[in-house]
Short mmCIF file of C-alpha atoms and ligand atoms in Angstrom, two decimals:
data_model
loop_
_atom_site.label_atom_id
_atom_site.label_comp_id
_atom_site.label_asym_id
_atom_site.label_seq_id
_atom_site.Cartn_x
_atom_site.Cartn_y
_atom_site.Cartn_z
CA UNK F 516 0.00 -0.11 0.15
CA UNK F 517 1.25 3.88 -1.15
CA UNK F 518 0.18 6.40 1.00
CA UNK F 519 -0.13 8.56 -2.15
CA UNK F 520 1.26 11.83 -3.16
CA UNK F 521 -2.00 13.05 -4.45
CA UNK F 522 0.20 14.79 -6.65
CA UNK F 523 -0.46 15.48 -10.92
CA UNK F 524 2.47 16.08 -13.46
CA UNK F 525 0.48 19.66 -14.22
CA UNK F 526 0.87 21.00 -11.14
CA UNK F 527 2.40 24.34 -10.87
CA UNK F 528 4.04 25.64 -7.85
CA UNK F 529 3.54 29.61 -7.37
CA UNK F 530 5.17 31.74 -5.12
CA UNK F 531 5.25 35.48 -4.66
CA UNK F 532 8.01 37.14 -3.11
CA UNK F 533 8.42 36.37 0.10
CA UNK F 534 10.67 37.56 3.70
CA UNK F 535 12.05 37.65 5.74
CA UNK F 536 11.62 33.56 6.46
CA UNK F 537 10.75 33.76 10.45
CA UNK F 538 10.13 30.60 12.09
CA UNK F 539 10.62 26.35 11.96
CA UNK F 540 11.15 23.91 9.71
CA UNK F 541 12.25 20.24 10.77
CA UNK F 542 14.45 18.92 7.38
CA UNK F 543 13.06 14.51 6.99
CA UNK F 544 15.76 11.91 5.70
CA UNK F 545 17.82 11.59 3.20
CA UNK F 546 16.24 10.56 -0.81
CA UNK F 547 19.52 9.07 -1.38
CA UNK F 548 20.53 7.39 1.89
CA UNK F 549 17.03 5.46 2.10
CA UNK F 550 16.51 4.79 -0.88
CA UNK F 551 19.78 2.79 -0.71
CA UNK F 552 18.69 1.07 2.82
CA UNK F 553 15.02 0.31 1.21
CA UNK F 554 17.80 -1.88 -1.60
CA UNK F 555 19.82 -3.67 1.15
CA UNK F 556 16.57 -5.51 2.49
CA UNK F 557 17.22 -7.37 -0.33
CA UNK F 558 19.99 -9.38 1.38
CA UNK F 559 18.07 -11.30 4.12
CA UNK F 560 14.85 -13.05 5.00
CA UNK F 561 12.88 -11.22 7.30
CA UNK F 562 10.57 -7.94 8.52
CA UNK F 563 12.01 -4.53 8.69
CA UNK F 564 11.44 -0.99 9.56
CA UNK F 565 12.80 2.27 7.89
CA UNK F 566 12.07 5.73 10.00
CA UNK F 567 11.96 9.33 9.53
CA UNK F 568 12.08 8.09 5.34
CA UNK F 569 10.46 11.49 3.39
CA UNK F 570 7.34 11.16 1.29
CA UNK F 571 8.44 11.77 -1.96
CA UNK F 572 7.92 10.60 -5.51
CA UNK F 573 11.22 8.88 -5.16
CA UNK F 574 10.41 6.40 -2.60
CA UNK F 575 6.75 5.60 -4.80
CA UNK F 576 9.43 4.22 -7.52
CA UNK F 577 11.96 2.66 -5.46
CA UNK F 578 9.12 0.56 -3.29
CA UNK F 579 7.45 -0.06 -6.85
CA UNK F 580 10.60 -2.05 -8.32
CA UNK F 581 11.43 -3.90 -5.10
CA UNK F 582 7.94 -5.24 -5.25
CA UNK F 583 8.62 -6.32 -8.66
CA UNK F 584 10.82 -8.84 -7.71
CA UNK F 585 9.65 -9.68 -4.06
CA UNK F 586 9.55 -7.77 -1.20
CA UNK F 587 6.61 -6.64 0.29
CA UNK F 588 6.53 -3.26 1.37
CA UNK F 589 3.81 -1.60 3.10
CA UNK F 590 4.47 2.55 4.07
CA UNK F 591 2.42 4.35 6.75
CA UNK F 592 2.60 7.87 8.24
CA UNK F 593 5.49 8.57 11.47
CA UNK F 594 3.49 9.01 15.05
CA UNK F 595 3.00 12.14 16.57
CA UNK F 596 6.60 13.32 16.85
CA UNK F 597 8.55 11.81 14.47
CA UNK F 598 8.52 13.45 10.85
CA UNK F 599 8.20 11.33 6.98
CA UNK F 600 7.09 8.13 7.16
CA UNK F 601 7.68 4.55 8.39
CA UNK F 602 8.05 1.98 5.56
CA UNK F 603 7.62 -2.30 6.65
CA UNK F 604 9.63 -4.52 4.24
CA UNK F 605 8.63 -7.97 3.97
CA UNK F 606 11.60 -9.88 2.34
CA UNK F 607 10.28 -13.77 2.53
CA UNK F 608 13.30 -15.11 0.86
CA UNK F 609 10.94 -15.10 -2.78
CA UNK F 610 12.67 -13.01 -5.64
CA UNK F 611 13.00 -12.74 -9.08
CA UNK F 612 16.14 -10.94 -9.94
CA UNK F 613 14.99 -9.42 -12.95
CA UNK F 614 14.23 -5.96 -12.23
CA UNK F 615 11.52 -4.64 -15.28
CA UNK F 616 12.72 -1.24 -17.28
CA UNK F 617 9.74 0.89 -17.47
CA UNK F 618 10.30 0.70 -12.99
CA UNK F 619 14.43 0.67 -13.31
CA UNK F 620 15.02 3.29 -16.36
CA UNK F 621 12.37 6.43 -13.34
CA UNK F 622 15.45 6.58 -10.89
CA UNK F 623 19.24 6.72 -10.80
CA UNK F 624 19.15 4.54 -7.75
CA UNK F 625 17.18 1.78 -9.65
CA UNK F 626 21.83 0.47 -9.99
CA UNK F 627 22.23 -0.03 -6.06
CA UNK F 628 19.50 -3.96 -6.90
CA UNK F 629 22.57 -5.08 -9.07
CA UNK F 630 25.23 -5.34 -5.37
CA UNK F 631 22.90 -7.12 -3.48
CA UNK F 632 20.85 -9.43 -5.78
CA UNK F 633 24.49 -10.44 -7.86
CA UNK F 634 25.92 -10.67 -4.27
CA UNK F 635 22.48 -13.27 -2.58
CA UNK F 636 20.82 -14.93 -6.41
CA UNK F 637 23.78 -14.38 -8.55
CA UNK F 638 21.96 -13.13 -11.02
CA UNK F 639 20.99 -9.69 -12.00
CA UNK F 640 18.80 -8.19 -15.47
CA UNK F 641 17.64 -5.09 -15.37
CA UNK F 642 17.00 -1.43 -18.04
CA UNK F 643 20.62 0.69 -17.19
CA UNK F 644 19.40 3.54 -14.80
CA UNK F 645 17.72 6.04 -15.38
CA UNK F 646 16.86 9.70 -13.23
CA UNK F 647 18.42 13.17 -13.71
CA UNK F 648 19.64 14.11 -17.36
CA UNK F 649 23.25 15.81 -16.48
CA UNK F 650 24.93 14.16 -19.33
CA UNK F 651 26.37 11.63 -18.99
CA UNK F 652 26.18 8.90 -16.31
CA UNK F 653 28.48 5.68 -16.84
CA UNK F 654 28.08 3.05 -14.81
CA UNK F 655 32.03 1.01 -15.54
CA UNK F 656 33.09 1.93 -12.15
CA UNK F 657 30.20 -0.48 -10.69
CA UNK F 658 30.52 -2.97 -13.11
CA UNK F 659 34.74 -2.88 -12.94
CA UNK F 660 34.27 -3.30 -9.56
CA UNK F 661 31.73 -5.68 -9.33
CA UNK F 662 34.07 -7.76 -12.07
CA UNK F 663 36.62 -8.15 -9.59
CA UNK F 664 34.97 -9.76 -7.74
CA UNK F 665 33.84 -12.46 -10.48
CA UNK F 666 30.69 -11.33 -12.32
CA UNK F 667 30.28 -11.21 -15.50
CA UNK F 668 28.33 -8.95 -18.09
CA UNK F 669 26.37 -8.05 -20.63
CA UNK F 670 25.56 -4.43 -21.61
CA UNK F 671 23.12 -3.43 -24.25
CA UNK F 672 21.46 -0.37 -24.69
CA UNK F 673 18.64 -2.30 -23.02
CA UNK F 674 20.49 -2.36 -20.10
CA UNK F 675 22.28 -4.82 -17.63
CA UNK F 676 22.81 -8.99 -17.36
CA UNK F 677 25.05 -10.76 -14.99
CA UNK F 678 26.15 -14.22 -13.83
CA UNK F 679 29.03 -14.79 -11.58
CA UNK F 680 29.46 -18.28 -9.16
CA UNK F 681 29.36 -16.47 -5.46
CA UNK F 682 31.82 -12.99 -5.32
CA UNK F 683 34.88 -13.78 -3.59
CA UNK F 684 36.80 -10.60 -1.75
CA UNK F 685 38.72 -8.44 -4.05
CA UNK F 686 41.21 -5.37 -4.37
CA UNK F 687 38.57 -2.72 -5.55
CA UNK F 688 40.67 0.76 -6.33
CA UNK F 689 38.32 3.19 -7.77
CA UNK F 690 39.57 6.27 -10.19
CA UNK F 691 37.03 8.19 -9.12
CA UNK F 692 34.48 8.05 -5.83
CA UNK F 693 31.58 6.50 -7.45
CA UNK F 694 29.00 7.25 -4.59
CA UNK F 695 27.53 4.17 -6.50
CA UNK F 696 29.63 2.52 -6.93
CA UNK F 697 31.12 2.04 -3.97
CA UNK F 698 27.42 1.56 -2.51
CA UNK F 699 26.79 -1.89 -5.44
CA UNK F 700 30.80 -2.70 -3.93
CA UNK F 701 29.19 -2.61 -0.53
CA UNK F 702 26.34 -4.61 -0.98
CA UNK F 703 28.59 -7.26 -3.10
CA UNK F 704 31.15 -7.51 -0.47
CA UNK F 705 28.61 -8.02 2.40
CA UNK F 706 27.80 -11.74 1.03
CA UNK F 707 31.05 -11.76 -0.88
CA UNK F 708 33.78 -14.96 -0.06
CA UNK F 709 36.76 -13.44 1.91
CA UNK F 710 37.57 -10.29 2.40
CA UNK F 711 37.46 -7.16 0.05
CA UNK F 712 38.63 -3.43 0.24
CA UNK F 713 37.36 -0.55 -1.40
CA UNK F 714 39.90 1.91 -2.11
CA UNK F 715 39.01 5.59 -2.96
CA UNK F 716 35.56 5.19 -1.57
CA UNK F 717 33.33 7.70 -1.69
CA UNK F 718 32.71 9.42 2.03
CA UNK F 719 29.19 10.24 1.79
CA UNK F 720 27.32 10.44 5.42
CA UNK F 721 24.51 8.45 3.10
CA UNK F 722 26.82 5.33 2.34
CA UNK F 723 28.24 5.66 6.30
CA UNK F 724 24.16 5.70 7.11
CA UNK F 725 23.89 2.19 4.60
CA UNK F 726 27.26 1.49 6.44
CA UNK F 727 25.75 1.17 9.75
CA UNK F 728 22.69 -0.24 8.44
CA UNK F 729 24.56 -3.16 7.04
CA UNK F 730 26.11 -3.24 10.53
CA UNK F 731 23.08 -3.25 12.35
CA UNK F 732 22.25 -6.86 10.28
CA UNK F 733 25.55 -8.34 10.60
CA UNK F 734 27.54 -7.22 8.23
CA UNK F 735 31.50 -7.25 8.72
CA UNK F 736 32.02 -3.75 7.44
CA UNK F 737 35.66 -1.26 8.91
CA UNK F 738 36.37 2.34 7.97
CA UNK F 739 32.93 3.62 7.52
CA UNK F 740 33.14 6.93 6.82
CA UNK F 741 36.69 6.80 5.81
CA UNK F 742 37.98 6.56 1.86
CA UNK F 743 38.83 2.50 2.83
CA UNK F 744 36.23 0.58 3.08
CA UNK F 745 37.52 -3.18 4.26
CA UNK F 746 34.27 -6.02 3.90
CA UNK F 747 34.21 -9.28 4.91
CA UNK F 748 31.99 -11.40 3.69
CA UNK F 749 29.39 -13.51 5.41
CA UNK F 750 26.42 -16.11 4.98
CA UNK F 751 23.10 -14.11 4.18
CA UNK F 752 21.35 -16.78 6.53
CA UNK F 753 22.92 -14.80 9.38
CA UNK F 754 22.00 -11.36 8.72
CA UNK F 755 19.22 -9.88 10.40
CA UNK F 756 16.12 -8.27 9.37
CA UNK F 757 16.53 -4.60 11.17
CA UNK F 758 14.89 -0.82 11.95
CA UNK F 759 17.09 1.85 11.07
CA UNK F 760 16.39 5.69 11.45
CA UNK F 761 16.53 7.22 7.25
CA UNK F 762 19.96 9.68 7.97
CA UNK F 763 18.50 14.01 7.86
CA UNK F 764 19.08 15.11 4.49
CA UNK F 765 21.63 17.88 3.79
CA UNK F 766 20.81 18.87 0.53
CA UNK F 767 16.74 19.55 2.20
CA UNK F 768 18.96 21.07 4.96
CA UNK F 769 20.67 23.98 3.26
CA UNK F 770 17.81 24.96 0.91
CA UNK F 771 15.50 26.23 3.57
CA UNK F 772 19.03 28.04 4.39
CA UNK F 773 19.25 29.11 1.19
CA UNK F 774 15.78 30.27 1.17
CA UNK F 775 16.13 32.35 4.26
CA UNK F 776 19.31 33.66 2.55
CA UNK F 777 17.59 35.28 0.00
CA UNK F 778 14.75 36.39 1.96
CA UNK F 779 15.97 37.08 4.54
CA UNK F 780 14.78 36.36 8.59
CA UNK F 781 16.38 33.30 10.77
CA UNK F 782 15.06 30.03 10.89
CA UNK F 783 15.66 26.37 12.66
CA UNK F 784 16.35 23.86 10.96
CA UNK F 785 15.76 21.17 12.79
CA UNK F 786 17.29 17.97 12.57
CA UNK F 787 19.91 19.97 9.94
CA UNK F 788 23.35 17.53 11.06
CA UNK F 789 26.05 21.00 10.27
CA UNK F 790 28.57 18.10 10.56
CA UNK F 791 27.36 16.18 7.30
CA UNK F 792 27.32 20.00 5.55
CA UNK F 793 30.33 21.57 7.07
CA UNK F 794 32.30 22.20 3.57
CA UNK F 795 28.91 24.25 2.31
CA UNK F 796 28.58 26.22 5.97
CA UNK F 797 31.67 27.78 5.86
CA UNK F 798 30.86 28.76 2.11
CA UNK F 799 27.60 29.91 3.69
CA UNK F 800 28.84 31.47 6.22
CA UNK F 801 31.61 33.50 3.46
CA UNK F 802 28.37 35.01 2.35
CA UNK F 803 27.21 36.65 5.68
CA UNK F 804 25.24 34.33 6.76
CA UNK F 805 25.31 33.52 10.93
CA UNK F 806 24.33 30.19 11.96
CA UNK F 807 23.95 28.84 15.67
CA UNK F 808 24.78 24.94 15.49
CA UNK F 809 23.77 22.55 18.42
CA UNK F 810 22.70 19.23 18.34
CA UNK F 811 19.73 19.50 17.23
CA UNK F 812 19.73 21.49 14.49
CA UNK F 813 21.34 24.95 12.95
CA UNK F 814 19.14 28.17 13.35
CA UNK F 815 20.02 30.04 10.54
CA UNK F 816 19.94 33.80 10.05
CA UNK F 817 20.23 36.20 6.81
CA UNK F 818 22.17 39.34 6.22
CA UNK F 819 21.02 42.46 4.92
CA UNK F 820 22.48 40.92 1.68
CA UNK F 821 24.52 37.94 0.74
CA UNK F 822 28.05 38.65 -0.01
CA UNK F 823 29.28 36.97 -4.03
CA UNK F 824 31.86 33.76 -3.41
CA UNK F 825 33.76 30.69 -5.77
CA UNK F 826 32.85 27.71 -5.04
CA UNK F 827 34.00 24.56 -6.91
CA UNK F 828 31.30 21.48 -6.43
CA UNK F 829 33.64 17.91 -5.22
CA UNK F 830 32.76 14.57 -3.60
CA UNK F 831 32.48 14.79 0.23
CA UNK F 832 33.46 16.63 2.09
CA UNK F 833 33.22 18.57 -0.20
CA UNK F 834 30.46 21.26 -1.51
CA UNK F 835 27.94 18.61 -3.04
CA UNK F 836 26.84 19.99 -7.00
CA UNK F 837 23.52 18.64 -5.81
CA UNK F 838 23.36 22.28 -3.33
CA UNK F 839 25.26 23.79 -6.66
CA UNK F 840 21.87 24.94 -7.56
CA UNK F 841 21.05 26.62 -4.53
CA UNK F 842 24.42 29.01 -4.93
CA UNK F 843 23.77 30.03 -8.24
CA UNK F 844 20.64 30.83 -6.56
CA UNK F 845 21.74 33.19 -4.29
CA UNK F 846 24.70 34.05 -5.97
CA UNK F 847 22.53 35.59 -8.54
CA UNK F 848 21.56 37.88 -5.41
CA UNK F 849 24.86 38.52 -3.88
CA UNK F 850 26.79 41.66 -3.86
CA UNK F 851 29.66 40.87 -6.77
CA UNK F 852 30.93 38.09 -8.60
CA UNK F 853 30.75 34.44 -7.80
CA UNK F 854 32.58 31.82 -10.22
CA UNK F 855 30.59 28.35 -9.70
CA UNK F 856 33.05 25.32 -11.12
CA UNK F 857 31.33 22.02 -10.83
CA UNK F 858 33.37 20.06 -10.90
CA UNK F 859 31.05 16.33 -10.90
CA UNK F 860 28.43 16.84 -13.94
CA UNK F 861 29.67 18.93 -16.72
CA UNK F 862 25.65 19.12 -17.88
CA UNK F 863 24.35 20.95 -14.42
CA UNK F 864 23.77 24.33 -15.25
CA UNK F 865 20.63 23.82 -17.77
CA UNK F 866 18.95 25.67 -15.14
CA UNK F 867 20.47 28.46 -15.97
CA UNK F 868 18.39 29.33 -17.95
CA UNK F 869 15.21 29.77 -15.89
CA UNK F 870 17.53 32.04 -13.38
CA UNK F 871 17.73 34.02 -16.04
CA UNK F 872 14.20 34.40 -17.34
CA UNK F 873 14.03 35.44 -13.69
CA UNK F 874 16.43 38.39 -14.00
CA UNK F 875 19.31 36.96 -13.18
CA UNK F 876 23.15 37.54 -14.92
CA UNK F 877 24.84 34.25 -15.20
CA UNK F 878 27.61 33.51 -18.07
CA UNK F 879 28.52 30.18 -18.67
CA UNK F 880 32.04 28.94 -19.43
CA UNK F 881 32.93 25.21 -19.70
CA UNK F 882 32.06 24.14 -16.91
CA UNK F 883 31.98 27.38 -14.54
CA UNK F 884 29.35 28.76 -14.11
CA UNK F 885 29.94 33.25 -13.26
CA UNK F 886 27.15 34.93 -11.55
CA UNK F 887 27.40 38.28 -11.23
CA UNK F 888 24.30 39.16 -7.90
CA UNK F 889 22.17 41.55 -9.66
CA UNK F 890 20.08 43.92 -6.14
CA UNK F 891 17.11 42.55 -7.83
CA UNK F 892 14.75 39.15 -9.67
CA UNK F 893 11.25 39.41 -11.37
CA UNK F 894 8.56 36.82 -11.63
CA UNK F 895 9.11 35.12 -14.20
CA UNK F 896 7.07 31.82 -15.01
CA UNK F 897 9.14 28.55 -15.72
CA UNK F 898 10.59 24.81 -15.64
CA UNK F 899 12.35 23.03 -13.20
CA UNK F 900 14.25 20.56 -15.30
CA UNK F 901 15.45 18.55 -12.13
CA UNK F 902 14.73 18.13 -9.02
CA UNK F 903 17.35 19.94 -7.22
CA UNK F 904 17.66 22.47 -9.47
CA UNK F 905 13.62 23.16 -9.54
CA UNK F 906 13.67 23.37 -5.89
CA UNK F 907 16.66 26.24 -7.04
CA UNK F 908 14.19 27.62 -9.12
CA UNK F 909 11.43 28.43 -5.83
CA UNK F 910 13.65 30.06 -3.87
CA UNK F 911 14.66 32.41 -6.28
CA UNK F 912 10.79 32.95 -6.70
CA UNK F 913 10.93 33.78 -3.00
CA UNK F 914 12.72 36.17 -3.59
CA UNK F 915 12.18 37.94 -7.10
CA UNK F 916 9.73 41.06 -6.96
CA UNK F 917 5.81 39.25 -8.14
CA UNK F 918 4.98 36.47 -8.57
CA UNK F 919 6.99 33.16 -10.73
CA UNK F 920 5.99 30.08 -11.64
CA UNK F 921 7.68 26.88 -12.22
CA UNK F 922 6.59 24.45 -13.60
CA UNK F 923 7.16 20.83 -13.64
CA UNK F 924 7.32 20.32 -10.34
CA UNK F 925 6.64 16.13 -10.23
CA UNK F 926 10.53 16.35 -11.04
CA UNK F 927 10.77 19.02 -7.30
CA UNK F 928 8.01 16.12 -5.94
CA UNK F 929 11.10 13.40 -6.76
CA UNK F 930 13.09 14.15 -3.67
CA UNK F 931 11.61 16.95 -1.32
CA UNK F 932 9.20 16.46 0.80
CA UNK F 933 6.51 19.10 1.56
CA UNK F 934 8.67 21.86 0.22
CA UNK F 935 5.42 23.63 -0.68
CA UNK F 936 4.26 23.53 3.13
CA UNK F 937 7.14 23.89 4.87
CA UNK F 938 8.69 26.89 3.72
CA UNK F 939 4.57 27.78 3.95
CA UNK F 940 4.82 27.53 7.67
CA UNK F 941 8.26 29.61 7.33
CA UNK F 942 5.92 32.34 6.22
CA UNK F 943 6.58 32.36 2.47
CA UNK F 944 3.75 33.09 -0.16
CA UNK F 945 3.97 30.13 -1.94
CA UNK F 946 1.30 26.79 -3.31
CA UNK F 947 0.91 24.67 -5.37
CA UNK F 948 -1.27 25.02 -7.77
CA UNK F 949 -3.31 21.98 -9.77
CA UNK F 950 -4.59 23.15 -13.16
CA UNK F 951 -8.55 22.73 -13.80
CA UNK F 952 -9.32 19.17 -15.63
N1 EPU P 98 30.49 8.09 -12.74
C1 EPU P 98 31.01 7.48 -13.80
N2 EPU P 98 31.49 6.17 -13.66
C2 EPU P 98 30.65 5.54 -13.30
C3 EPU P 98 30.48 5.94 -12.09
C4 EPU P 98 29.40 7.22 -12.22
O1 EPU P 98 32.02 8.18 -14.72
O2 EPU P 98 30.76 4.09 -12.75
C5 EPU P 98 30.64 9.49 -12.75
C6 EPU P 98 29.30 10.48 -13.49
O3 EPU P 98 29.03 9.99 -14.10
C7 EPU P 98 29.58 11.46 -12.49
C8 EPU P 98 30.39 11.06 -11.30
O4 EPU P 98 31.33 10.06 -11.40
O5 EPU P 98 29.66 12.20 -13.69
C9 EPU P 98 29.61 11.13 -10.01
O6 EPU P 98 28.87 9.79 -9.95
P1 EPU P 98 27.84 9.77 -8.78
O7 EPU P 98 28.59 7.57 -9.13
O8 EPU P 98 29.54 9.77 -7.24
O9 EPU P 98 26.82 10.01 -8.63
P2 EPU P 98 25.38 8.27 -8.04
O10 EPU P 98 25.62 7.39 -7.24
O11 EPU P 98 25.00 8.67 -9.46
C10 EPU P 98 24.51 10.43 -5.98
C11 EPU P 98 23.41 11.21 -6.58
C12 EPU P 98 23.27 11.87 -6.84
C13 EPU P 98 24.49 12.56 -6.09
C14 EPU P 98 25.92 12.03 -6.86
C15 EPU P 98 26.69 12.95 -6.23
C16 EPU P 98 21.76 9.05 -5.57
C17 EPU P 98 19.89 8.23 -6.21
N3 EPU P 98 22.00 10.04 -6.58
O12 EPU P 98 24.52 10.34 -7.60
O13 EPU P 98 21.88 12.63 -6.61
O14 EPU P 98 24.50 14.23 -8.12
O15 EPU P 98 25.55 10.82 -5.96
O16 EPU P 98 27.10 12.56 -5.29
O17 EPU P 98 22.39 8.60 -4.91
C18 EPU P 98 20.48 13.88 -6.41
O18 EPU P 98 20.00 13.48 -5.20
O19 EPU P 98 19.55 14.88 -7.02
C19 EPU P 98 21.14 13.48 -7.55
C20 EPU P 98 21.35 13.71 -8.42
#
């Protein structure tokens, strides 16, 4: 049963100039963690509970994909006092390792089925993963890592078919700390025969969250949070299902900080984990933001006007590429000129035309954006090109004079849990409008 998001593809988010913002927003769990935690439930039979699960479309799609291979998944609202929803996942052991094309094609995280299914069942048949279009998003490192452990793949324009006897522990060295490749090799290695060492592993907090859940299940993993993960494989039959709380979403947290930065005011971003956002908070501080940080969240205060800084995206602990559209939106109204360099996805500047429609002065030169801050943005009709860019347009629209209408909000729904309700609660003038049918 899905609680459903009650959305339609034609919905539009309408925002009017807002601010100063005030009050508290409670940030739920991270999309880029929960989707992988759901895939981890393929590894051992039994009933799992995930808590602090964001109410987002990608969770619905991932649940449908996992149901199609044999898991039973139910979603229920979280009890009072908690955020998000609960997911109950039952793995009866009756799994068919064939992922339907039409579901796998819709989200990037579908690739996360490859490691656990190959590791446990020795076979996988899956479409090439979908997700946001930032240009080419190859999975060569995933496949090479699993090949080093004994898997064989046939790839075509349609998808991947993989086979193996029991995988064998290996030394896997990544050219680049890929999030997805690290997760896939990790989830295969926990049930492989022997020791796997992953060098140049990605260190994102969401990967540590996955490692922590796997460890609770009985997996043997050392080096959590570092660039070297050492995994000693165990028999799947020795693993236990668990209850696990999803780590807070650092990109949703940054979104509300960006909103107050652009609209002015002081807000409390409850549950935001400052330790997971170190470099981003440093750049925000350089831009003039003031933070009061404690164990339960971050209180963020905006300056009279943001100051321009240069920002480069990098793998964690660097400034994540997922923050970048927010940063470009903030710089578009800051004092001075900021250069934003994208080092992960060369194609991730597609939202710049939309910000220009609001009056932003941005030039693209290769993988750099030169953002000359203007004093005012003006409302316009724009379209969300992907999840994070859509959120950045919402935030920019709140700071623009007049009305901004953001279309294609289904992109935002993929990763944001009730952004409209949360920003409204902070005093923003924002609504979701459903066209007459
Ligand atoms: N890459 C390769 N070969 C590979 C794997 C990656 O060349 O085998 C390249 C990619 O093309 C890209 C770079 O390495 O240029 C980074 O890719 P990575 O594998 O680290 O990213 P991902 O696992 O595909 C996840 C998030 C993205 C986030 C990136 C980077 C999920 C479902 N997606 O993608 O999140 O941008 O890590 O942090 O976890 C989003 O949430 O909006 C989003 C796009």
